[in-house]
Structure formats: structure tokens, C-alpha cells
Amino acid sequence: MTTAPPAVLVVGAGVQGLTTATVLAESGVDVRVRTAEAPRDTTSSVAAAMWGPTFLQPTERVTGWTLDSHAAFTALADEQDTGVRIVGGRVAARIDLGDEIPDEARAVSDLAPCAPSDLPAGFVSGYRMSVPLIDMPGYLEYLVDRLVRAGGRLSLSPVSTLRAATEDAPIVVNCTGVGAHELVGDPQVRPVRGQHVVVRNPGIEEYFMEVGPDDRWAGIFPHGERLILGGDAREHDWNRESDPVSTSGILRRCAAIDDRLAEPVVLDVMVGLRPGRPAVRLEIEDYEGARIVHNYGHGGGGVTLSWGCAHEAAALAAAAL
């Protein structure tokens, strides 16, 4: 039996692709997702996934997307089996963050400066706040289930060219992340390699996130019985193999924050390629008689921006029907 072509094809099954497809399907649009990687194998799956200000461009649109996503994740935290929880913790820096608060932070009701005694050694400023923390493997499964229940389809079927995508549907939503470098031929897209270490949780319930200009930092993110520890960022590095030197550095930095991590039980080491770009690309273009909605270039903010970008990308696609 031949399956009828969808009205909209979404390319990519990371958090951007699945969220956009889900929004479309739940609005009644016939949508199919094609992906080169199963959701559990995407960069999204290995994210520590804490919602928070991203400092990406374009600033005004990013602020709106971030606030929209905060509202969506806050609602999901009240539901069972979504993988989303509201977790308290600290964001801290080794430099003075000053008194200026990002606009996105106004969504956090309990935002408050850290007292000096609440900061680890070497840190000079920080804030306490409760934010959505997302367990990505479970959350991606939740999105797939929600997509299918709404009538959407997902297939493990790589898309080699935009022309091939438009042969499937007259409207294509491009959520290929770093893959847009080749699929679209966008030279502004670059891989930003990130590594996380998963360890057994010794009883840590709060997150910790170091912010600042360095490409290596300490990040501690509790997900039940496991902790995701980070992190680093290597520009223009396509290597997805784990690096023992990076692992050692992450473990050392995190142990300096919390001595319960002095002798960690390592469960896994995960590597992902964040889709770096000077600015997020979310726009529609005409392409050989078809319409392409581009939704990529979110860097390390893919989860934080996911619902806001999905709502806008889905609206652009639906308007083109």
C-alpha cells in the first residue's frame, strides 16, 4: 500500500524537529518527519537540557522564543512522564555578572542573587533560581509519542538534498541542526563539539551551572539516579568520539564544586555537535516551486528555544499551505 505524501515534511528528529512536527500535527496538519538519526542518537539526546538565557541572536526574537518555551516547559512539569521538572539551583561565574538581568530571566519567579557564602571557591557572583530541567532521552520519547498520537509519522530515512525533500512534500521544515552546513550549503553553520559525563547521583538534588567566557566550565545537572556533568565547547570540531582528557577535566571541575563528586561512578560519556551560527535562522524561502521553512542554528540553546521556535516555524509552514 502506498502512503500518501504529507502536506508538510519536517527534516530532522532532534528537539527542534520533533517539537515543530508535534505543533503541526496537533493543529491538524498532515506531517511526516524524516531523519538520518533516531531521536535517541541526535545531539538533543545528550543535552544536559536546563532552560535558561542563551544570549543568542537575534536578541528580540530569541527573548520571545525563550519566554514561550519557559511557559510550555512549566506546564509540562505539571504532567507525568514528560521528563520535565522544575529544579532549584545556582548559576555562577568567576567574574562579576553585574546587576543587569537578561529579559528572559523575568520568567523566573524566585530569581535572587547568591550570597557570597553560597558560592564555590573561585566564584564571585551568581544567582539562585528554579528552572525547567529536562531529561532528554525520556522527553524525546514523550515528543515522539505525542506526535504519533496526533497523527504524525516518523521514519528513519535520510534526506540528502533539499530537492529530494521537496519531492516528498511541497512544504519542508528544515530542522537539521549542524547538518544544515551540508544540506543547505550554509557556511555560517559550524559544529561546536560538546562532551558530557554521566555519573551515578550521590544524592545531589540541585543543579549548578557555571557561566562565563571560557570554553570549559562546570555543570552539574541531576536527573534522578544519574547526574550529567559538563562541559566544554570546541569550535569547528566534527569528532563525535569521547576524549579522555575532556572527561578528566569535567570530573575535576565538578568535584571542585561539590565534594560528593570526588570519587564518581562513571556510567557514560556523551558527545554531541551543537549547531553554532552567528544567528538562529528561522525564515521561509521559495525553493524551486516549493516552500522551505528553515529552523536551525540554535547553538547550545536548542532545548531552551524549542517551543518558541516550533510555534513560529509551524505557523510559517501552515500559512503556506
Tab-separated table of N, CA and C in Angstrom, residues 89-220:
chain	number	residue	atom	x	y	z
A	89	GLY	N	18.539	25.694	41.859
A	89	GLY	CA	19.994	25.600	41.778
A	89	GLY	C	20.633	26.950	41.603
A	90	ARG	N	21.908	26.914	41.207
A	90	ARG	CA	22.699	28.143	41.104
A	90	ARG	C	23.325	28.279	39.712
A	91	VAL	N	23.319	29.508	39.218
A	91	VAL	CA	24.098	29.908	38.044
A	91	VAL	C	25.158	30.859	38.567
A	92	ALA	N	26.434	30.547	38.335
A	92	ALA	CA	27.509	31.327	38.962
A	92	ALA	C	28.632	31.589	37.981
A	93	ALA	N	29.441	32.599	38.301
A	93	ALA	CA	30.533	33.000	37.414
A	93	ALA	C	31.765	33.371	38.229
A	94	ARG	N	32.904	33.250	37.560
A	94	ARG	CA	34.169	33.651	38.174
A	94	ARG	C	34.457	35.127	37.935
A	95	ILE	N	33.528	35.807	37.264
A	95	ILE	CA	33.609	37.241	37.042
A	95	ILE	C	32.330	37.870	37.595
A	96	ASP	N	32.343	39.189	37.761
A	96	ASP	CA	31.165	39.881	38.271
A	96	ASP	C	30.112	39.955	37.170
A	97	LEU	N	28.955	39.355	37.412
A	97	LEU	CA	27.884	39.374	36.423
A	97	LEU	C	27.148	40.706	36.388
A	98	GLY	N	27.389	41.554	37.373
A	98	GLY	CA	26.718	42.847	37.416
A	98	GLY	C	25.268	42.729	37.828
A	99	ASP	N	24.562	43.834	37.745
A	99	ASP	CA	23.169	43.875	38.192
A	99	ASP	C	22.172	43.741	37.047
A	100	GLU	N	22.663	43.755	35.798
A	100	GLU	CA	21.761	43.679	34.653
A	100	GLU	C	21.303	42.240	34.442
A	101	ILE	N	20.006	42.039	34.433
A	101	ILE	CA	19.412	40.720	34.305
A	101	ILE	C	18.872	40.556	32.885
A	102	PRO	N	19.156	39.439	32.206
A	102	PRO	CA	18.573	39.208	30.878
A	102	PRO	C	17.053	39.259	30.925
A	103	ASP	N	16.442	39.747	29.861
A	103	ASP	CA	14.989	39.868	29.829
A	103	ASP	C	14.308	38.525	30.085
A	104	GLU	N	14.913	37.436	29.592
A	104	GLU	CA	14.298	36.127	29.757
A	104	GLU	C	14.144	35.738	31.230
A	105	ALA	N	15.045	36.251	32.065
A	105	ALA	CA	15.043	35.862	33.473
A	105	ALA	C	13.815	36.362	34.209
A	106	ARG	N	13.063	37.283	33.602
A	106	ARG	CA	11.862	37.778	34.286
A	106	ARG	C	10.792	36.696	34.403
A	107	ALA	N	10.969	35.599	33.655
A	107	ALA	CA	10.023	34.483	33.759
A	107	ALA	C	10.228	33.674	35.031
A	108	VAL	N	11.374	33.859	35.688
A	108	VAL	CA	11.710	33.069	36.876
A	108	VAL	C	11.259	33.825	38.116
A	109	SER	N	10.306	33.252	38.837
A	109	SER	CA	9.690	33.976	39.944
A	109	SER	C	10.591	34.080	41.171
A	110	ASP	N	11.515	33.123	41.354
A	110	ASP	CA	12.313	33.125	42.585
A	110	ASP	C	13.774	33.527	42.352
A	111	LEU	N	14.035	34.234	41.268
A	111	LEU	CA	15.399	34.683	40.976
A	111	LEU	C	15.920	35.575	42.091
A	112	ALA	N	17.116	35.247	42.602
A	112	ALA	CA	17.707	36.041	43.682
A	112	ALA	C	19.224	35.917	43.636
A	113	PRO	N	19.955	36.988	43.957
A	113	PRO	CA	21.426	36.911	43.965
A	113	PRO	C	21.915	35.922	45.021
A	114	CYS	N	23.007	35.253	44.703
A	114	CYS	CA	23.631	34.356	45.685
A	114	CYS	C	24.390	35.181	46.724
A	115	ALA	N	24.296	34.761	47.962
A	115	ALA	CA	25.160	35.339	48.984
A	115	ALA	C	26.581	34.842	48.743
A	116	PRO	N	27.594	35.619	49.125
A	116	PRO	CA	28.978	35.157	48.937
A	116	PRO	C	29.232	33.779	49.531
A	117	SER	N	28.591	33.472	50.644
A	117	SER	CA	28.793	32.172	51.290
A	117	SER	C	28.161	31.029	50.503
A	118	ASP	N	27.313	31.369	49.530
A	118	ASP	CA	26.620	30.362	48.724
A	118	ASP	C	27.362	30.043	47.433
A	119	LEU	N	28.522	30.680	47.247
A	119	LEU	CA	29.296	30.490	46.020
A	119	LEU	C	30.495	29.581	46.274
A	120	PRO	N	30.808	28.697	45.323
A	120	PRO	CA	32.006	27.864	45.473
A	120	PRO	C	33.274	28.713	45.430
A	121	ALA	N	34.365	28.157	45.886
A	121	ALA	CA	35.649	28.859	45.855
A	121	ALA	C	35.984	29.249	44.420
A	122	GLY	N	36.442	30.487	44.256
A	122	GLY	CA	36.820	30.971	42.946
A	122	GLY	C	35.714	31.678	42.192
A	123	PHE	N	34.486	31.618	42.703
A	123	PHE	CA	33.351	32.277	42.054
A	123	PHE	C	33.025	33.565	42.805
A	124	VAL	N	32.677	34.612	42.041
A	124	VAL	CA	32.477	35.919	42.665
A	124	VAL	C	31.040	36.425	42.556
A	125	SER	N	30.211	35.804	41.738
A	125	SER	CA	28.824	36.256	41.622
A	125	SER	C	27.960	35.112	41.112
A	126	GLY	N	26.663	35.243	41.330
A	126	GLY	CA	25.760	34.194	40.873
A	126	GLY	C	24.334	34.470	41.298
A	127	TYR	N	23.439	33.642	40.802
A	127	TYR	CA	22.016	33.768	41.112
A	127	TYR	C	21.435	32.392	41.428
A	128	ARG	N	20.488	32.384	42.332
A	128	ARG	CA	19.681	31.199	42.571
A	128	ARG	C	18.376	31.339	41.799
A	129	MET	N	17.935	30.245	41.196
A	129	MET	CA	16.642	30.275	40.525
A	129	MET	C	16.178	28.853	40.250
A	130	SER	N	14.860	28.686	40.181
A	130	SER	CA	14.256	27.403	39.851
A	130	SER	C	13.826	27.445	38.386
A	131	VAL	N	14.284	26.470	37.614
A	131	VAL	CA	14.045	26.476	36.172
A	131	VAL	C	13.684	25.068	35.694
A	132	PRO	N	13.097	24.966	34.506
A	132	PRO	CA	12.840	23.641	33.943
A	132	PRO	C	14.146	22.907	33.636
A	133	LEU	N	14.201	21.658	34.048
A	133	LEU	CA	15.312	20.755	33.737
A	133	LEU	C	14.696	19.554	33.030
A	134	ILE	N	15.257	19.193	31.874
A	134	ILE	CA	14.610	18.210	31.017
A	134	ILE	C	15.503	16.992	30.851
A	135	ASP	N	14.961	15.822	31.174
A	135	ASP	CA	15.648	14.552	30.959
A	135	ASP	C	15.433	14.166	29.498
A	136	MET	N	16.427	14.419	28.653
A	136	MET	CA	16.203	14.394	27.222
A	136	MET	C	15.832	13.044	26.627
A	137	PRO	N	16.455	11.932	26.992
A	137	PRO	CA	16.008	10.676	26.388
A	137	PRO	C	14.518	10.416	26.605
A	138	GLY	N	14.059	10.599	27.842
A	138	GLY	CA	12.645	10.408	28.128
A	138	GLY	C	11.774	11.459	27.467
A	139	TYR	N	12.255	12.689	27.412
A	139	TYR	CA	11.478	13.774	26.815
A	139	TYR	C	11.305	13.572	25.317
A	140	LEU	N	12.355	13.128	24.625
A	140	LEU	CA	12.236	12.882	23.193
A	140	LEU	C	11.250	11.747	22.919
A	141	GLU	N	11.253	10.727	23.765
A	141	GLU	CA	10.261	9.659	23.631
A	141	GLU	C	8.847	10.213	23.818
A	142	TYR	N	8.703	11.098	24.786
A	142	TYR	CA	7.412	11.733	25.017
A	142	TYR	C	6.955	12.500	23.776
A	143	LEU	N	7.872	13.256	23.146
A	143	LEU	CA	7.509	14.018	21.948
A	143	LEU	C	7.123	13.098	20.794
A	144	VAL	N	7.868	12.003	20.608
A	144	VAL	CA	7.530	11.065	19.542
A	144	VAL	C	6.134	10.492	19.767
A	145	ASP	N	5.846	10.099	21.002
A	145	ASP	CA	4.529	9.545	21.317
A	145	ASP	C	3.434	10.576	21.075
A	146	ARG	N	3.693	11.794	21.475
A	146	ARG	CA	2.699	12.856	21.285
A	146	ARG	C	2.478	13.137	19.799
A	147	LEU	N	3.572	13.119	19.025
A	147	LEU	CA	3.472	13.328	17.582
A	147	LEU	C	2.621	12.239	16.932
A	148	VAL	N	2.912	10.988	17.262
A	148	VAL	CA	2.191	9.863	16.657
A	148	VAL	C	0.717	9.872	17.056
A	149	ARG	N	0.435	10.185	18.322
A	149	ARG	CA	-0.957	10.244	18.777
A	149	ARG	C	-1.746	11.314	18.039
A	150	ALA	N	-1.032	12.359	17.585
A	150	ALA	CA	-1.700	13.434	16.843
A	150	ALA	C	-1.807	13.128	15.357
A	151	GLY	N	-1.311	11.951	14.947
A	151	GLY	CA	-1.424	11.557	13.545
A	151	GLY	C	-0.174	11.775	12.718
A	152	GLY	N	0.898	12.284	13.339
A	152	GLY	CA	2.150	12.478	12.615
A	152	GLY	C	2.887	11.162	12.393
A	153	ARG	N	3.833	11.183	11.475
A	153	ARG	CA	4.619	9.992	11.163
A	153	ARG	C	6.099	10.314	11.275
A	154	LEU	N	6.877	9.324	11.628
A	154	LEU	CA	8.324	9.479	11.725
A	154	LEU	C	8.991	8.293	11.044
A	155	SER	N	9.973	8.564	10.186
A	155	SER	CA	10.675	7.476	9.515
A	155	SER	C	12.174	7.738	9.511
A	156	LEU	N	12.932	6.652	9.725
A	156	LEU	CA	14.388	6.725	9.664
A	156	LEU	C	14.767	6.662	8.194
A	157	SER	N	14.879	7.832	7.600
A	157	SER	CA	15.052	7.940	6.153
A	157	SER	C	15.826	9.212	5.849
A	158	PRO	N	17.139	9.111	5.631
A	158	PRO	CA	17.953	10.310	5.419
A	158	PRO	C	17.487	11.122	4.214
A	159	VAL	N	17.658	12.426	4.308
A	159	VAL	CA	17.375	13.339	3.204
A	159	VAL	C	18.708	13.911	2.733
A	160	SER	N	19.072	13.625	1.496
A	160	SER	CA	20.403	14.017	1.015
A	160	SER	C	20.439	15.425	0.448
A	161	THR	N	19.316	15.898	-0.100
A	161	THR	CA	19.272	17.233	-0.709
A	161	THR	C	17.912	17.872	-0.444
A	162	LEU	N	17.863	19.193	-0.545
A	162	LEU	CA	16.583	19.874	-0.426
A	162	LEU	C	15.652	19.479	-1.563
A	163	ARG	N	16.203	19.257	-2.746
A	163	ARG	CA	15.364	18.827	-3.869
A	163	ARG	C	14.661	17.503	-3.542
A	164	ALA	N	15.407	16.565	-2.925
A	164	ALA	CA	14.815	15.289	-2.546
A	164	ALA	C	13.708	15.491	-1.519
A	165	ALA	N	13.899	16.446	-0.609
A	165	ALA	CA	12.872	16.721	0.394
A	165	ALA	C	11.604	17.258	-0.252
A	166	THR	N	11.750	18.150	-1.226
A	166	THR	CA	10.571	18.746	-1.851
A	166	THR	C	9.843	17.755	-2.754
A	167	GLU	N	10.465	16.644	-3.085
A	167	GLU	CA	9.763	15.590	-3.820
A	167	GLU	C	8.777	14.863	-2.923
A	168	ASP	N	8.972	14.951	-1.607
A	168	ASP	CA	8.067	14.337	-0.629
A	168	ASP	C	6.886	15.222	-0.276
A	169	ALA	N	7.115	16.524	-0.255
A	169	ALA	CA	6.063	17.453	0.177
A	169	ALA	C	6.350	18.835	-0.391
A	170	PRO	N	5.297	19.603	-0.634
A	170	PRO	CA	5.510	20.952	-1.175
A	170	PRO	C	6.011	21.946	-0.144
A	171	ILE	N	5.871	21.581	1.134
A	171	ILE	CA	6.358	22.445	2.206
A	171	ILE	C	7.280	21.617	3.083
A	172	VAL	N	8.499	22.101	3.270
A	172	VAL	CA	9.522	21.388	4.035
A	172	VAL	C	9.984	22.275	5.173
A	173	VAL	N	10.094	21.702	6.368
A	173	VAL	CA	10.664	22.422	7.502
A	173	VAL	C	12.030	21.816	7.787
A	174	ASN	N	13.048	22.633	7.654
A	174	ASN	CA	14.431	22.179	7.786
A	174	ASN	C	14.915	22.376	9.219
A	175	CYS	N	14.936	21.265	9.973
A	175	CYS	CA	15.400	21.291	11.371
A	175	CYS	C	16.611	20.366	11.507
A	176	THR	N	17.582	20.539	10.646
A	176	THR	CA	18.703	19.597	10.572
A	176	THR	C	19.889	19.980	11.437
A	177	GLY	N	19.795	21.047	12.208
A	177	GLY	CA	20.897	21.396	13.094
A	177	GLY	C	22.189	21.615	12.335
A	178	VAL	N	23.276	21.013	12.822
A	178	VAL	CA	24.569	21.188	12.175
A	178	VAL	C	24.570	20.576	10.779
A	179	GLY	N	23.624	19.684	10.502
A	179	GLY	CA	23.513	19.094	9.175
A	179	GLY	C	23.167	20.102	8.102
A	180	ALA	N	22.666	21.278	8.501
A	180	ALA	CA	22.352	22.319	7.526
A	180	ALA	C	23.607	22.842	6.837
A	181	HIS	N	24.754	22.632	7.461
A	181	HIS	CA	26.021	23.034	6.838
A	181	HIS	C	26.145	22.426	5.454
A	182	GLU	N	25.756	21.151	5.342
A	182	GLU	CA	25.854	20.452	4.062
A	182	GLU	C	24.537	20.475	3.305
A	183	LEU	N	23.424	20.226	3.986
A	183	LEU	CA	22.149	20.134	3.289
A	183	LEU	C	21.790	21.434	2.587
A	184	VAL	N	21.987	22.551	3.276
A	184	VAL	CA	21.643	23.856	2.726
A	184	VAL	C	22.853	24.539	2.093
A	185	GLY	N	24.035	24.044	2.429
A	185	GLY	CA	25.251	24.710	1.973
A	185	GLY	C	25.464	26.030	2.689
A	186	ASP	N	25.102	26.066	3.978
A	186	ASP	CA	25.214	27.296	4.765
A	186	ASP	C	26.595	27.335	5.430
A	187	PRO	N	27.501	28.182	4.943
A	187	PRO	CA	28.846	28.218	5.514
A	187	PRO	C	28.890	28.816	6.914
A	188	GLN	N	27.798	29.458	7.336
A	188	GLN	CA	27.777	30.042	8.671
A	188	GLN	C	27.533	28.998	9.768
A	189	VAL	N	27.048	27.833	9.370
A	189	VAL	CA	26.800	26.775	10.353
A	189	VAL	C	28.097	26.027	10.619
A	190	ARG	N	28.407	25.835	11.891
A	190	ARG	CA	29.635	25.149	12.259
A	190	ARG	C	29.356	24.236	13.447
A	191	PRO	N	30.093	23.134	13.549
A	191	PRO	CA	29.917	22.293	14.726
A	191	PRO	C	30.612	22.901	15.941
A	192	VAL	N	29.954	22.835	17.071
A	192	VAL	CA	30.561	23.200	18.349
A	192	VAL	C	30.463	21.935	19.213
A	193	ARG	N	31.563	21.205	19.252
A	193	ARG	CA	31.558	19.905	19.911
A	193	ARG	C	31.416	20.065	21.424
A	194	GLY	N	30.503	19.300	22.013
A	194	GLY	CA	30.324	19.314	23.453
A	194	GLY	C	30.392	17.911	24.015
A	195	GLN	N	30.941	17.780	25.207
A	195	GLN	CA	31.039	16.478	25.861
A	195	GLN	C	30.449	16.552	27.256
A	196	HIS	N	29.715	15.506	27.626
A	196	HIS	CA	29.150	15.372	28.964
A	196	HIS	C	29.547	14.027	29.544
A	197	VAL	N	29.677	13.988	30.849
A	197	VAL	CA	29.977	12.750	31.557
A	197	VAL	C	28.775	12.415	32.441
A	198	VAL	N	28.276	11.205	32.316
A	198	VAL	CA	27.144	10.756	33.126
A	198	VAL	C	27.680	9.924	34.287
A	199	VAL	N	27.314	10.296	35.509
A	199	VAL	CA	27.770	9.567	36.696
A	199	VAL	C	26.571	9.211	37.562
A	200	ARG	N	26.767	8.260	38.456
A	200	ARG	CA	25.736	7.903	39.414
A	200	ARG	C	25.543	9.063	40.388
A	201	ASN	N	24.304	9.388	40.649
A	201	ASN	CA	23.997	10.526	41.510
A	201	ASN	C	24.206	10.148	42.978
A	202	PRO	N	25.134	10.828	43.667
A	202	PRO	CA	25.384	10.520	45.083
A	202	PRO	C	24.413	11.201	46.043
A	203	GLY	N	23.363	11.802	45.503
A	203	GLY	CA	22.384	12.470	46.362
A	203	GLY	C	22.234	13.957	46.084
A	204	ILE	N	22.723	14.430	44.951
A	204	ILE	CA	22.632	15.847	44.595
A	204	ILE	C	21.261	16.128	43.991
A	205	GLU	N	20.589	17.147	44.515
A	205	GLU	CA	19.243	17.466	44.060
A	205	GLU	C	19.158	18.805	43.339
A	206	GLU	N	20.160	19.671	43.512
A	206	GLU	CA	20.163	20.974	42.848
A	206	GLU	C	21.152	20.976	41.689
A	207	TYR	N	20.833	21.773	40.682
A	207	TYR	CA	21.774	21.925	39.569
A	207	TYR	C	22.810	22.998	39.913
A	208	PHE	N	23.900	22.982	39.168
A	208	PHE	CA	24.886	24.066	39.213
A	208	PHE	C	25.340	24.315	37.791
A	209	MET	N	25.381	25.584	37.391
A	209	MET	CA	25.819	25.941	36.047
A	209	MET	C	26.775	27.110	36.090
A	210	GLU	N	28.003	26.887	35.612
A	210	GLU	CA	28.982	27.963	35.511
A	210	GLU	C	28.791	28.690	34.189
A	211	VAL	N	28.781	30.019	34.250
A	211	VAL	CA	28.687	30.833	33.045
A	211	VAL	C	29.912	31.732	32.961
A	212	GLY	N	30.248	32.119	31.733
A	212	GLY	CA	31.411	32.963	31.545
A	212	GLY	C	31.989	32.779	30.154
A	213	PRO	N	33.102	33.441	29.875
A	213	PRO	CA	33.655	33.440	28.521
A	213	PRO	C	34.456	32.191	28.168
A	214	ASP	N	34.814	31.356	29.123
A	214	ASP	CA	35.662	30.201	28.840
A	214	ASP	C	34.902	29.123	28.074
A	215	ASP	N	35.659	28.318	27.315
A	215	ASP	CA	35.042	27.218	26.580
A	215	ASP	C	35.032	25.921	27.382
A	216	ARG	N	35.381	25.999	28.672
A	216	ARG	CA	35.283	24.869	29.589
A	216	ARG	C	34.661	25.371	30.880
A	217	TRP	N	33.756	24.585	31.451
A	217	TRP	CA	33.051	25.044	32.633
A	217	TRP	C	32.591	23.849	33.453
A	218	ALA	N	32.036	24.156	34.608
A	218	ALA	CA	31.463	23.127	35.470
A	218	ALA	C	29.947	23.198	35.387
A	219	GLY	N	29.341	22.052	35.125
A	219	GLY	CA	27.890	21.969	35.095
A	219	GLY	C	27.435	20.672	35.747
A	220	ILE	N	26.498	20.750	36.660
A	220	ILE	CA	26.000	19.583	37.388
A	220	ILE	C	24.483	19.574	37.273
